[in-house]
mmCIF file of C-alpha atoms in Angstrom:
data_model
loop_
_atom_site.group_PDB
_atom_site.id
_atom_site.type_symbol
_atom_site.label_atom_id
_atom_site.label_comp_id
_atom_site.label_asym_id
_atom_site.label_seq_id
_atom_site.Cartn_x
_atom_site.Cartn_y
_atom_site.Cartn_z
ATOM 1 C CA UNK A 271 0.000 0.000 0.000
ATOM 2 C CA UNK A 272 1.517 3.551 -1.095
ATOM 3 C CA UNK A 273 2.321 6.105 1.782
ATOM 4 C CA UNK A 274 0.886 9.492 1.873
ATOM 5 C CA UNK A 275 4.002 10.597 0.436
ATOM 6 C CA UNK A 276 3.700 8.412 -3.052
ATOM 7 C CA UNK A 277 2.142 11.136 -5.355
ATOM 8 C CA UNK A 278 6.221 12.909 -5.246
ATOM 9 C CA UNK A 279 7.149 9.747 -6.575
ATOM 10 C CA UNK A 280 7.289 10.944 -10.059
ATOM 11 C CA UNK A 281 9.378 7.564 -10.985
ATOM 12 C CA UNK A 282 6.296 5.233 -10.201
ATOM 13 C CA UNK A 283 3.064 4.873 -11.212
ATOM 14 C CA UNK A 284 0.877 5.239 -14.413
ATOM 15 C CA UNK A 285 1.501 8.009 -16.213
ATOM 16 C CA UNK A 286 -2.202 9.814 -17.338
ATOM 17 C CA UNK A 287 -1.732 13.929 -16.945
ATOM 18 C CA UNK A 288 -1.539 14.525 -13.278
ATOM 19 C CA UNK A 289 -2.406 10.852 -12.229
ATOM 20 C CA UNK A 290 -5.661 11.876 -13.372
ATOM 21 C CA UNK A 291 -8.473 8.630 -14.167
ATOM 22 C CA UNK A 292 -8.072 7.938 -17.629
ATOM 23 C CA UNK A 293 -11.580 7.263 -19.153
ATOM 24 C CA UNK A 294 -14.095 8.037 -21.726
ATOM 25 C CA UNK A 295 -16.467 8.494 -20.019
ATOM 26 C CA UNK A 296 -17.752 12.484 -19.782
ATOM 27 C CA UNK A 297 -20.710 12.459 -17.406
ATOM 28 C CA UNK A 298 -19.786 14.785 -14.482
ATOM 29 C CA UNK A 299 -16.564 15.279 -16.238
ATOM 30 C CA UNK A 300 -15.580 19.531 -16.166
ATOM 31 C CA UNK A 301 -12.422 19.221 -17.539
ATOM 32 C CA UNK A 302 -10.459 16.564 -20.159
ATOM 33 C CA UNK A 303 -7.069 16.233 -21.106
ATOM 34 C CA UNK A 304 -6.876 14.491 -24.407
ATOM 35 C CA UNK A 305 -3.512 13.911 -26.251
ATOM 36 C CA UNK A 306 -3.002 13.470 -30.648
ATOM 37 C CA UNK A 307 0.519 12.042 -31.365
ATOM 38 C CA UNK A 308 0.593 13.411 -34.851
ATOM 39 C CA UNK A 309 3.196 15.377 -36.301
ATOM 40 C CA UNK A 310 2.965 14.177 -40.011
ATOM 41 C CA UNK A 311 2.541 18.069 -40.704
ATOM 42 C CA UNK A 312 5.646 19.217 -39.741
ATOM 43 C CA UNK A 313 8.094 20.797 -42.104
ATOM 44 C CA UNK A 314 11.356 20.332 -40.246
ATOM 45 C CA UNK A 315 12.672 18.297 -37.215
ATOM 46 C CA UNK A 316 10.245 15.006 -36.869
ATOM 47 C CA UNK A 317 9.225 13.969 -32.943
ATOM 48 C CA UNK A 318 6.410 15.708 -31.666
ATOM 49 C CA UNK A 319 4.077 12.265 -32.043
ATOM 50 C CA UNK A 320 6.229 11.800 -28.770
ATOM 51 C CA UNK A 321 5.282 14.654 -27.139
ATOM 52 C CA UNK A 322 1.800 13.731 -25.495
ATOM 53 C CA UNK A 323 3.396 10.762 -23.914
ATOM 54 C CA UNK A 324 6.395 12.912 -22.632
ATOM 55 C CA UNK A 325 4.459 15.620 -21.231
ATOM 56 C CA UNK A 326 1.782 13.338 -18.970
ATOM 57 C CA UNK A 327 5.129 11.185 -17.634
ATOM 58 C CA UNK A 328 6.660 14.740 -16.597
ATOM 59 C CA UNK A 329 3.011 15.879 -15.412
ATOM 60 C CA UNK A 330 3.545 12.953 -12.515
ATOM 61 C CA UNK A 331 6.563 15.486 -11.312
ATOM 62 C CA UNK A 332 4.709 19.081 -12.124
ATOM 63 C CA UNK A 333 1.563 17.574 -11.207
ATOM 64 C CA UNK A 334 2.296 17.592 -7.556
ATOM 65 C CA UNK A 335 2.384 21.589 -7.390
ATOM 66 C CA UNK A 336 0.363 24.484 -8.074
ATOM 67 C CA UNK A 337 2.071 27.353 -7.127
ATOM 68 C CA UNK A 338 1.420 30.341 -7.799
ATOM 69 C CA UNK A 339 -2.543 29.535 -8.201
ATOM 70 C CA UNK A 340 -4.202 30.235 -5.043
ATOM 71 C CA UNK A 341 -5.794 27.012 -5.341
ATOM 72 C CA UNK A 342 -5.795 23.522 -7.343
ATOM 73 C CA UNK A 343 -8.222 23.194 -9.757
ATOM 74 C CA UNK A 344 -8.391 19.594 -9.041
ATOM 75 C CA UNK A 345 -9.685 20.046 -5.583
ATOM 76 C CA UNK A 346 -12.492 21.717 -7.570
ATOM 77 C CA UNK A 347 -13.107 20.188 -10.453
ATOM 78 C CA UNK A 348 -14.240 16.672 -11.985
ATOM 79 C CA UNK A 349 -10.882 16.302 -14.624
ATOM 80 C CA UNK A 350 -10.195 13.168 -16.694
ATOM 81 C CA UNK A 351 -7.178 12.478 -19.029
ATOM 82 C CA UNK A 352 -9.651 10.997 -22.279
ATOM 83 C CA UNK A 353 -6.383 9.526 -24.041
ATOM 84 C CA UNK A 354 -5.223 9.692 -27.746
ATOM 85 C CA UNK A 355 -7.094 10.497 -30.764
ATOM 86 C CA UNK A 356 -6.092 11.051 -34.265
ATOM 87 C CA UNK A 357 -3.724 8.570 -34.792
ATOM 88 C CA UNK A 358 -3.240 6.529 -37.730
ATOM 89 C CA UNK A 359 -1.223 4.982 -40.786
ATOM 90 C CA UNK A 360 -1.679 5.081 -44.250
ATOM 91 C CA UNK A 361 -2.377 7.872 -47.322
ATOM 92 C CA UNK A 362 -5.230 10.119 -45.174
ATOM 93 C CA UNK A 363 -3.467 10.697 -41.974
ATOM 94 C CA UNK A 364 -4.274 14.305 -42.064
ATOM 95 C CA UNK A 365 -7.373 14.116 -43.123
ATOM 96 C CA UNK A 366 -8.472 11.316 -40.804
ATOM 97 C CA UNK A 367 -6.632 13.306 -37.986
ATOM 98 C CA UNK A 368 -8.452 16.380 -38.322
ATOM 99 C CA UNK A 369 -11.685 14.867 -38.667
ATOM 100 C CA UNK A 370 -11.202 12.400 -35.173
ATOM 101 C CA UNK A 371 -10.065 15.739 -33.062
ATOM 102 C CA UNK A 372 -12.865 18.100 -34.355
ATOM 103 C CA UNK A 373 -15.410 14.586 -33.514
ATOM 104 C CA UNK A 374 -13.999 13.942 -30.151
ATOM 105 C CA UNK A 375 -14.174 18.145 -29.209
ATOM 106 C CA UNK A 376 -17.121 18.533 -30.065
ATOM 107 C CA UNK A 377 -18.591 15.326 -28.137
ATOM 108 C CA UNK A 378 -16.356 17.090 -24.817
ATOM 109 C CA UNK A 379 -17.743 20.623 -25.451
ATOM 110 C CA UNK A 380 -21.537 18.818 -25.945
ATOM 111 C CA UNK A 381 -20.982 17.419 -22.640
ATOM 112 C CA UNK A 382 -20.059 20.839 -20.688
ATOM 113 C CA UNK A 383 -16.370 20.313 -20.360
ATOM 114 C CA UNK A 384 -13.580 22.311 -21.887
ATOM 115 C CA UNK A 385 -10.809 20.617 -22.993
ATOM 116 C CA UNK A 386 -7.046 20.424 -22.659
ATOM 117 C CA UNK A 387 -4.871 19.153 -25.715
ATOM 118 C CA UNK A 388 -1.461 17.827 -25.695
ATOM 119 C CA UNK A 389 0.152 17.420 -29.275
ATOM 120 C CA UNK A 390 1.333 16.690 -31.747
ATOM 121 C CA UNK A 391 2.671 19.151 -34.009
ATOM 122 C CA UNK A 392 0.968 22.280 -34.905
ATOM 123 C CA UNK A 393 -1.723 21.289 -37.505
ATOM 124 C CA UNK A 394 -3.640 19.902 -34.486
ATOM 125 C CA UNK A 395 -5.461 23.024 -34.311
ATOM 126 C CA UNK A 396 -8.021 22.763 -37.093
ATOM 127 C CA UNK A 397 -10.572 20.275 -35.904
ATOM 128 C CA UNK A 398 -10.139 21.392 -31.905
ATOM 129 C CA UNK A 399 -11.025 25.075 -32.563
ATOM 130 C CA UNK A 400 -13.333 24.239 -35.399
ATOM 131 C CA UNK A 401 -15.167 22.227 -32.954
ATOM 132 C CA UNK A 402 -14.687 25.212 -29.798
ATOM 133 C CA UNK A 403 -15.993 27.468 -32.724
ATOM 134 C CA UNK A 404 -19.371 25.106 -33.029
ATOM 135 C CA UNK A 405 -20.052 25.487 -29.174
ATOM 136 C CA UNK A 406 -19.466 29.125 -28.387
ATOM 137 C CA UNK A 407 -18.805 31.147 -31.243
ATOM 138 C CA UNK A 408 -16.530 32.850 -33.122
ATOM 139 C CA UNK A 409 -12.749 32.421 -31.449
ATOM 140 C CA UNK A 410 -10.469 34.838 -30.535
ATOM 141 C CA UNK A 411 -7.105 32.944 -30.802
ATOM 142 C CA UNK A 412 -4.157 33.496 -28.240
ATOM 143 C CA UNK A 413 -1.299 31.921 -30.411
ATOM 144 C CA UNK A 414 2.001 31.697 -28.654
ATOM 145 C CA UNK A 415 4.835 31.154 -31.282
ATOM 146 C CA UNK A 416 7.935 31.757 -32.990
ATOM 147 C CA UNK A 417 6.016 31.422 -35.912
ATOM 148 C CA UNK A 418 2.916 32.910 -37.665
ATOM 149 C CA UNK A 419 1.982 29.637 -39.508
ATOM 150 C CA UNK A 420 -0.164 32.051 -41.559
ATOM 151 C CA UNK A 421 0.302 30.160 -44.832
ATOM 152 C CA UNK A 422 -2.618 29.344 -47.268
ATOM 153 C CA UNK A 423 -3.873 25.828 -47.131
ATOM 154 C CA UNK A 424 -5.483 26.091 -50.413
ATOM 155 C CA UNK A 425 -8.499 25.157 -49.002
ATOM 156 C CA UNK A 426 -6.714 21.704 -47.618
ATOM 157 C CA UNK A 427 -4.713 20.954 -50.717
ATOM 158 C CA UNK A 428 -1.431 22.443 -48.737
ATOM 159 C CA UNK A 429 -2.421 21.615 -45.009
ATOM 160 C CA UNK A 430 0.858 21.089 -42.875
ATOM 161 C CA UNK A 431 1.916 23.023 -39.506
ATOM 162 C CA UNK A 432 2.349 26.585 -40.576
ATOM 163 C CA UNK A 433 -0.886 26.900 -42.466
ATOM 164 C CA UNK A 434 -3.762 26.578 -39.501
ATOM 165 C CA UNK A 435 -4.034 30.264 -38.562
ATOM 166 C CA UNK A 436 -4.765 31.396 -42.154
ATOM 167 C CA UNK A 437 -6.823 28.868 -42.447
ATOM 168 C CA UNK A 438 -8.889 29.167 -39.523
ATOM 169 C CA UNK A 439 -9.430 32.927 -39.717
ATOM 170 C CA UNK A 440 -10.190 32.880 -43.535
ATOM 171 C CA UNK A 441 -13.070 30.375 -43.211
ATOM 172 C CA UNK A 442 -14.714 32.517 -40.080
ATOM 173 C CA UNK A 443 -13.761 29.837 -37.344
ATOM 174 C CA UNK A 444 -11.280 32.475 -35.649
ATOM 175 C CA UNK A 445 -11.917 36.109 -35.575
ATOM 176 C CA UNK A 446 -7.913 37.608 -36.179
ATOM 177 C CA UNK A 447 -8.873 41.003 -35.271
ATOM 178 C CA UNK A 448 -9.800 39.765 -32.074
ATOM 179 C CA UNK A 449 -6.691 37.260 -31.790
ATOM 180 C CA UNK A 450 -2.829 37.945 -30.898
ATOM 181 C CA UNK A 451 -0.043 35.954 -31.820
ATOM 182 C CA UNK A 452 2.617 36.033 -29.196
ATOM 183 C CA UNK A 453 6.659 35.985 -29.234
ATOM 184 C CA UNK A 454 6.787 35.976 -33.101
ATOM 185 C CA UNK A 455 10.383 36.046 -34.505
ATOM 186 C CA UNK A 456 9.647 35.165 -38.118
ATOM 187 C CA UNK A 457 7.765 36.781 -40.975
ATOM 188 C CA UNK A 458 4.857 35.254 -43.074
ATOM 189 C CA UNK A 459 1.891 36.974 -44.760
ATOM 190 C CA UNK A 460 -0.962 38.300 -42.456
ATOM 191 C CA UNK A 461 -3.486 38.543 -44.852
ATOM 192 C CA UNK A 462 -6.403 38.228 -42.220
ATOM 193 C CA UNK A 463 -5.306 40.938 -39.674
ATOM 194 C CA UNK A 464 -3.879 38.899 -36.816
ATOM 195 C CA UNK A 465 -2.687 41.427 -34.193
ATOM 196 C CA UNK A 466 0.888 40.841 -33.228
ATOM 197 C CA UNK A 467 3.323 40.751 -30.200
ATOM 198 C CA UNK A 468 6.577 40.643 -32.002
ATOM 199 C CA UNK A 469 9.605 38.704 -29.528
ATOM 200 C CA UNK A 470 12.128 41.675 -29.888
ATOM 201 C CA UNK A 471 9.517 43.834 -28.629
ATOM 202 C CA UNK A 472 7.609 41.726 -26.040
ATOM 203 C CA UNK A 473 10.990 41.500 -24.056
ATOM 204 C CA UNK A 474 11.100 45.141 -23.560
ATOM 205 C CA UNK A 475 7.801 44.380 -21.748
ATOM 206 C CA UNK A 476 6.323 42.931 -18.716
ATOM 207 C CA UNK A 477 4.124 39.955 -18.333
ATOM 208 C CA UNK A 478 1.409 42.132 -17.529
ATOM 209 C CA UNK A 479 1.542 44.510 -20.004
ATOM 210 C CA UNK A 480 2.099 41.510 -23.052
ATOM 211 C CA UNK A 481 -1.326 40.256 -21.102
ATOM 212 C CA UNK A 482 -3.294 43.394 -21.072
ATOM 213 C CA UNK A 483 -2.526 43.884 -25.029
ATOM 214 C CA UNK A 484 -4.101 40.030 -25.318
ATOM 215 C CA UNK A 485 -6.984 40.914 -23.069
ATOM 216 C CA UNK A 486 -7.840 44.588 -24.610
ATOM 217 C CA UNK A 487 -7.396 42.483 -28.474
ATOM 218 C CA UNK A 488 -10.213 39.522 -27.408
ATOM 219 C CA UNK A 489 -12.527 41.531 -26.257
ATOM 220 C CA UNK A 490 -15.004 39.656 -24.532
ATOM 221 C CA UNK A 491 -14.886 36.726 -27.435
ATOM 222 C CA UNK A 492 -14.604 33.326 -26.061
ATOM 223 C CA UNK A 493 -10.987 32.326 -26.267
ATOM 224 C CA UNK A 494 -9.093 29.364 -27.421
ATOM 225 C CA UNK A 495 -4.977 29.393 -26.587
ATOM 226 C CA UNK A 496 -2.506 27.562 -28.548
ATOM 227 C CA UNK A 497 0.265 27.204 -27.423
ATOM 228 C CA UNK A 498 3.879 26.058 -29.775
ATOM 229 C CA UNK A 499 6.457 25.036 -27.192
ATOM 230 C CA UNK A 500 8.873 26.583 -29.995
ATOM 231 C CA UNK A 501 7.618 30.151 -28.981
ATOM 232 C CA UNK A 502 9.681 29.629 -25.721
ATOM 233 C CA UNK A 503 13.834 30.829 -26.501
ATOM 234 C CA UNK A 504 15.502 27.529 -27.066
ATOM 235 C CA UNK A 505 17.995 27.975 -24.318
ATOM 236 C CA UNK A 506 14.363 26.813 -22.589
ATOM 237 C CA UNK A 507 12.564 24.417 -25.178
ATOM 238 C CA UNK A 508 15.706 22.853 -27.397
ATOM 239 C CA UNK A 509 13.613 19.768 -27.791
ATOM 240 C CA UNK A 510 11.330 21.034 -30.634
ATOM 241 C CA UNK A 511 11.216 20.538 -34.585
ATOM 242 C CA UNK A 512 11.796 24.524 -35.410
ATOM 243 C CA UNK A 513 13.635 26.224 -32.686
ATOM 244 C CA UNK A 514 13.974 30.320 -33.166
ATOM 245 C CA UNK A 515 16.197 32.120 -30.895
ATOM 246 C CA UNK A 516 15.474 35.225 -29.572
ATOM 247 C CA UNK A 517 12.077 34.319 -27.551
ATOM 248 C CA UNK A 518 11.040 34.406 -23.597
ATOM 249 C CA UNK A 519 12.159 32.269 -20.601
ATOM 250 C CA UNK A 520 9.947 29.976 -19.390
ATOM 251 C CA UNK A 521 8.936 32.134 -16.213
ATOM 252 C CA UNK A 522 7.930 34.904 -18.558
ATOM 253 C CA UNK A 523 5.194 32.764 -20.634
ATOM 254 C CA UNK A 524 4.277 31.681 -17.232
ATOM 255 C CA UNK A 525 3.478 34.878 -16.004
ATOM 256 C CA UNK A 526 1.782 36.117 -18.948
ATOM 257 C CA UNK A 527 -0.690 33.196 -19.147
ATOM 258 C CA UNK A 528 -1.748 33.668 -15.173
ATOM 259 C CA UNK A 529 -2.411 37.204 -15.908
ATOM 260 C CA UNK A 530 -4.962 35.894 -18.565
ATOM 261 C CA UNK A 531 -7.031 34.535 -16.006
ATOM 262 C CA UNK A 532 -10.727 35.950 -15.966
ATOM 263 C CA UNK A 533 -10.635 35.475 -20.065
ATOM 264 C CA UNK A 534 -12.859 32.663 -21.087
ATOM 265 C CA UNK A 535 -10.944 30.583 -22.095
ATOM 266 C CA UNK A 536 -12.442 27.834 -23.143
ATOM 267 C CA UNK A 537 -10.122 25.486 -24.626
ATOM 268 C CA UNK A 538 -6.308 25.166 -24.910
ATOM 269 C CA UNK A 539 -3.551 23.496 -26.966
ATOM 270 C CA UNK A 540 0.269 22.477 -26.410
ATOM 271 C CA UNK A 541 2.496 21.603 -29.182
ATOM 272 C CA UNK A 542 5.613 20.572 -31.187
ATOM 273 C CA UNK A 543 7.610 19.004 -27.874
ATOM 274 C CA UNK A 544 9.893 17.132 -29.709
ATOM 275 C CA UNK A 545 11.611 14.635 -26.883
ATOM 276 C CA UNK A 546 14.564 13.411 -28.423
ATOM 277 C CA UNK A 547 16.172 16.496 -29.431
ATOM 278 C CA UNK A 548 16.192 17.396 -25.914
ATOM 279 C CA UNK A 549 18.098 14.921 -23.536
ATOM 280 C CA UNK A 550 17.777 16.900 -20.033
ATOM 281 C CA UNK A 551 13.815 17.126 -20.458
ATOM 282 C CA UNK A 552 14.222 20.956 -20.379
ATOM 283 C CA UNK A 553 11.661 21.109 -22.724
ATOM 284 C CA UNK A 554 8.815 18.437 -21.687
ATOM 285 C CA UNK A 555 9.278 20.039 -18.128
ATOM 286 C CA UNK A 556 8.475 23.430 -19.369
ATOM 287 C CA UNK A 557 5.777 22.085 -21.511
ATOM 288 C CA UNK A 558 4.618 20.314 -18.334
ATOM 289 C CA UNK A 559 4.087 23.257 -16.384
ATOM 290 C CA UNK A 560 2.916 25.623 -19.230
ATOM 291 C CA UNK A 561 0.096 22.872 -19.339
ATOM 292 C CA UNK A 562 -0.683 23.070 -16.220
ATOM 293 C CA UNK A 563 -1.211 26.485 -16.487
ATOM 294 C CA UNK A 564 -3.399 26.517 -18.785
ATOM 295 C CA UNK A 565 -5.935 23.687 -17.078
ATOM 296 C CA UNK A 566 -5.812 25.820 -14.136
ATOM 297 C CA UNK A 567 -7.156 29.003 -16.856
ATOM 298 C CA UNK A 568 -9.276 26.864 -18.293
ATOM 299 C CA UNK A 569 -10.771 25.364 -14.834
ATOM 300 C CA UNK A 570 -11.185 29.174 -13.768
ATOM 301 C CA UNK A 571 -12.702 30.524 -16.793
ATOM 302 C CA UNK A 572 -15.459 26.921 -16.342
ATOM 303 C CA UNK A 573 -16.297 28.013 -12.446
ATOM 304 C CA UNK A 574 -16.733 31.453 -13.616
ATOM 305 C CA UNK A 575 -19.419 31.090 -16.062
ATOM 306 C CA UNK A 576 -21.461 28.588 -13.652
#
């Protein structure tokens, strides 16, 4: 029989997010982590399919702390870890990946939960917010990135991981004047209006003031944050498939996503943790606690519409 002291060991045990009962099953259920091992969209560095996995083993370490919440949403909250979706083999991986994550969102967000995802590379996005998009309207995206991943898609023909945020805000899913993309060090087309928080000038700034220009550009909308591990400065996230230099420390991301609290944010995304480029697990634990972060946000902005 385990001792009271057994949840620190982060070496033992079975590794759901946060120990948390790993079911189906979404009666009574407020909040679900659900992972998609897919990175067949990504244009560099393969790995993220790994990511999921890496991030709820680390989550049996981060999991055992919530500072600096005042509380732990788990003490309030019915929270499940639903397992992986949109995995498969073959010719139609994409297609069959974005159709399973938009199905099994939108059967979450039916049931009154909000939803957690751990990728996965960053084409994970379209069926998630297409589905957050069906329940409460048109999104205003938080996008934390290096990258704009503003590409066309040509209407799916050229779907891969920089192509979702056109995509999205072009067919109405995501409103970009409402949106911010966050830490960007790269340059693509912004043909839909996305406001953005450019690196070099976000580190002139505080955490507050980066989340006040988020808050002031959603405007009420419900919110959906997406969050690319590769946004982070790689001296704090090496293990990812397109590494920029020239972002944020992990404490400064942190900061900035508890002053979004009292958004509603309604669901959340972490991607392109790429494991194996990263021996010391610098990256899965920052991508552990980042996710954290965001299910306590997304617990928060749950209790606060009740």
């Amino acid at each position: 029989m385990a001792d009271k002291n057994s949840k620190y060991l982060a070496y033992a045990g079975i590794p759901s997010f946060w120990r948390l009962p790993h079911t189906g099953e979404l009666d009574g259920v407020d909040l679900v982590v659900m992972g998609v091992p897919f990175d067949s969209g990504v244009s560099n560095r393969t790995g993220a399919r790994f990511g999921a996995q890496a991030v709820r083993t680390i989550s049996l370490h981060t999991g055992n702390f919530h500072h600096p919440w005042d509380y732990d949403i788990k003490d309030r909250m019915a929270i499940i870890d639903y397992g992986d979706v949109g995995m498969s083999v073959g010719p139609d991986v994409l297609r069959d990946m974005i159709s399973s994550t938009y199905e099994e969102a939108a059967k979450i967000y039916k049931s009154g939960a909000r939803l957690l995802t751990l990728g996965g590379d960053h084409t994970i996005p379209y069926g998630l917010v297409r589905a957050a998009k069906e329940k409460f309207g048109s999104i205003a995206l938080v996008h934390f990135d290096s990258h704009q991943d503003s590409l066309d898609g040509e209407g799916g023909k050229a779907i891969f991981h920089g192509t979702f945020a056109h995509d999205l805000a072009a067919e109405g899913t995501v409103d970009a004047s409402s949106s911010t993309q966050v830490f960007i060090r790269t340059d693509m087309p912004n043909e839909n209006g996305y406001n953005i928080l450019y690196a070099k000038d976000t580190l002139h700034m505080t955490p507050a003031q980066v989340a006040d220009v988020i808050r002031a550009n959603a405007a009420g909308r419900p919110v959906y944050i997406t969050l690319d591990v590769d946004s982070l400065d790689p001296a704090f996230a090496p293990g990812t498939g397109t590494p920029v230099p020239g972002g944020p420390s992990t404490a400064f991301v942190r900061e900035v996503l508890q002053r979004l609290e009292g958004l509603n944010v309604v669901g959340a995304d972490i991607v392109e943790v790429a494991p194996q480029y990263d021996a010391g697990e610098i990256t899965v634990l920052a991508a552990g606690v980042l996710a954290g972060d965001m299910l306590q946000l997304l617990g928060r902005s749950l209790l606060a519409s009740r």
